[in-house]
């Protein structure tokens, strides 16, 4: 089955004040049946200025739990979205610079 993986990301400053909240889309992946509470391994998220990006440096993989699975029966073809646990990134602390 094909799933669209998404994750809410809250970007805060050093004083924990919210600067923005975004829905980061990891993309579409083919997988067997998933359930809430399952875990997925993927690259850790980081910031490039105020943009959420993957931190693909060595050893920067992380495990996220699946919080919710949404099946949109209105659109055709049917879209199944998987929401991973939300993440909080701190400007200045989670910046990865220009490395790719």
Tab-separated table of N, CA and C in Angstrom, residues 63-95:
chain	number	residue	atom	x	y	z
A	63	UNK	N	14.172	7.529	15.084
A	63	UNK	CA	12.954	6.725	15.060
A	63	UNK	C	11.792	7.604	15.502
A	64	UNK	N	10.748	7.654	14.668
A	64	UNK	CA	9.540	8.395	14.999
A	64	UNK	C	8.376	7.416	15.092
A	65	UNK	N	7.479	7.654	16.033
A	65	UNK	CA	6.281	6.827	16.161
A	65	UNK	C	5.166	7.389	15.286
A	66	UNK	N	4.313	6.514	14.820
A	66	UNK	CA	3.144	6.908	14.046
A	66	UNK	C	2.056	7.317	15.030
A	67	UNK	N	1.613	8.586	14.939
A	67	UNK	CA	0.567	9.102	15.830
A	67	UNK	C	-0.832	8.884	15.277
A	68	UNK	N	-0.971	8.966	13.947
A	68	UNK	CA	-2.305	8.900	13.358
A	68	UNK	C	-2.194	8.453	11.910
A	69	UNK	N	-3.227	7.812	11.431
A	69	UNK	CA	-3.334	7.430	10.021
A	69	UNK	C	-4.666	7.961	9.519
A	70	UNK	N	-4.607	8.771	8.463
A	70	UNK	CA	-5.805	9.412	7.915
A	70	UNK	C	-6.050	8.888	6.505
A	71	UNK	N	-7.249	8.426	6.258
A	71	UNK	CA	-7.625	7.944	4.923
A	71	UNK	C	-8.654	8.913	4.368
A	72	UNK	N	-8.302	9.577	3.278
A	72	UNK	CA	-9.189	10.552	2.639
A	72	UNK	C	-10.013	9.837	1.579
A	73	UNK	N	-11.271	9.608	1.879
A	73	UNK	CA	-12.158	8.890	0.961
A	73	UNK	C	-12.838	9.811	-0.037
A	74	UNK	N	-12.627	11.113	0.096
A	74	UNK	CA	-13.259	12.073	-0.809
A	74	UNK	C	-12.482	12.189	-2.109
A	75	UNK	N	-11.160	12.267	-2.006
A	75	UNK	CA	-10.338	12.416	-3.211
A	75	UNK	C	-10.198	11.073	-3.920
A	76	UNK	N	-10.019	11.151	-5.210
A	76	UNK	CA	-9.800	9.956	-6.022
A	76	UNK	C	-8.503	10.114	-6.783
A	77	UNK	N	-7.549	9.235	-6.698
A	77	UNK	CA	-7.573	8.016	-5.887
A	77	UNK	C	-7.461	8.336	-4.402
A	78	UNK	N	-7.869	7.397	-3.570
A	78	UNK	CA	-7.849	7.562	-2.123
A	78	UNK	C	-6.432	7.829	-1.645
A	79	UNK	N	-6.296	8.799	-0.729
A	79	UNK	CA	-4.994	9.156	-0.182
A	79	UNK	C	-4.934	8.709	1.276
A	80	UNK	N	-3.867	7.995	1.620
A	80	UNK	CA	-3.650	7.570	2.999
A	80	UNK	C	-2.443	8.317	3.541
A	81	UNK	N	-2.690	9.181	4.534
A	81	UNK	CA	-1.620	9.979	5.132
A	81	UNK	C	-1.274	9.429	6.503
A	82	UNK	N	0.020	9.315	6.753
A	82	UNK	CA	0.532	8.837	8.028
A	82	UNK	C	1.191	10.021	8.722
A	83	UNK	N	0.735	10.327	9.935
A	83	UNK	CA	1.288	11.441	10.700
A	83	UNK	C	2.246	10.907	11.757
A	84	UNK	N	3.489	11.358	11.683
A	84	UNK	CA	4.493	10.981	12.663
A	84	UNK	C	4.419	11.919	13.856
A	85	UNK	N	4.993	11.497	14.982
A	85	UNK	CA	4.950	12.326	16.187
A	85	UNK	C	5.555	13.698	15.896
A	86	UNK	N	4.979	14.756	16.460
A	86	UNK	CA	5.462	16.106	16.186
A	86	UNK	C	6.872	16.339	16.734
A	87	UNK	N	7.560	17.312	16.116
A	87	UNK	CA	8.937	17.632	16.484
A	87	UNK	C	9.038	19.122	16.758
A	88	UNK	N	9.922	19.481	17.693
A	88	UNK	CA	10.201	20.888	18.009
A	88	UNK	C	11.666	21.143	17.678
A	89	UNK	N	11.909	22.103	16.790
A	89	UNK	CA	13.276	22.468	16.401
A	89	UNK	C	13.584	23.868	16.894
A	90	UNK	N	14.790	24.052	17.427
A	90	UNK	CA	15.202	25.335	17.981
A	90	UNK	C	16.161	26.009	17.013
A	91	UNK	N	15.821	27.247	16.621
A	91	UNK	CA	16.677	28.010	15.714
A	91	UNK	C	18.021	28.226	16.406
A	92	UNK	N	19.103	27.955	15.697
A	92	UNK	CA	20.433	28.102	16.257
A	92	UNK	C	20.966	26.797	16.815
A	93	UNK	N	20.082	25.947	17.313
A	93	UNK	CA	20.523	24.682	17.884
A	93	UNK	C	20.365	23.530	16.880
A	94	UNK	N	19.392	23.634	15.983
A	94	UNK	CA	19.153	22.574	15.005
A	94	UNK	C	19.519	22.988	13.582
A	95	UNK	N	20.303	24.052	13.440
A	95	UNK	CA	20.735	24.486	12.118
A	95	UNK	C	21.807	23.533	11.604
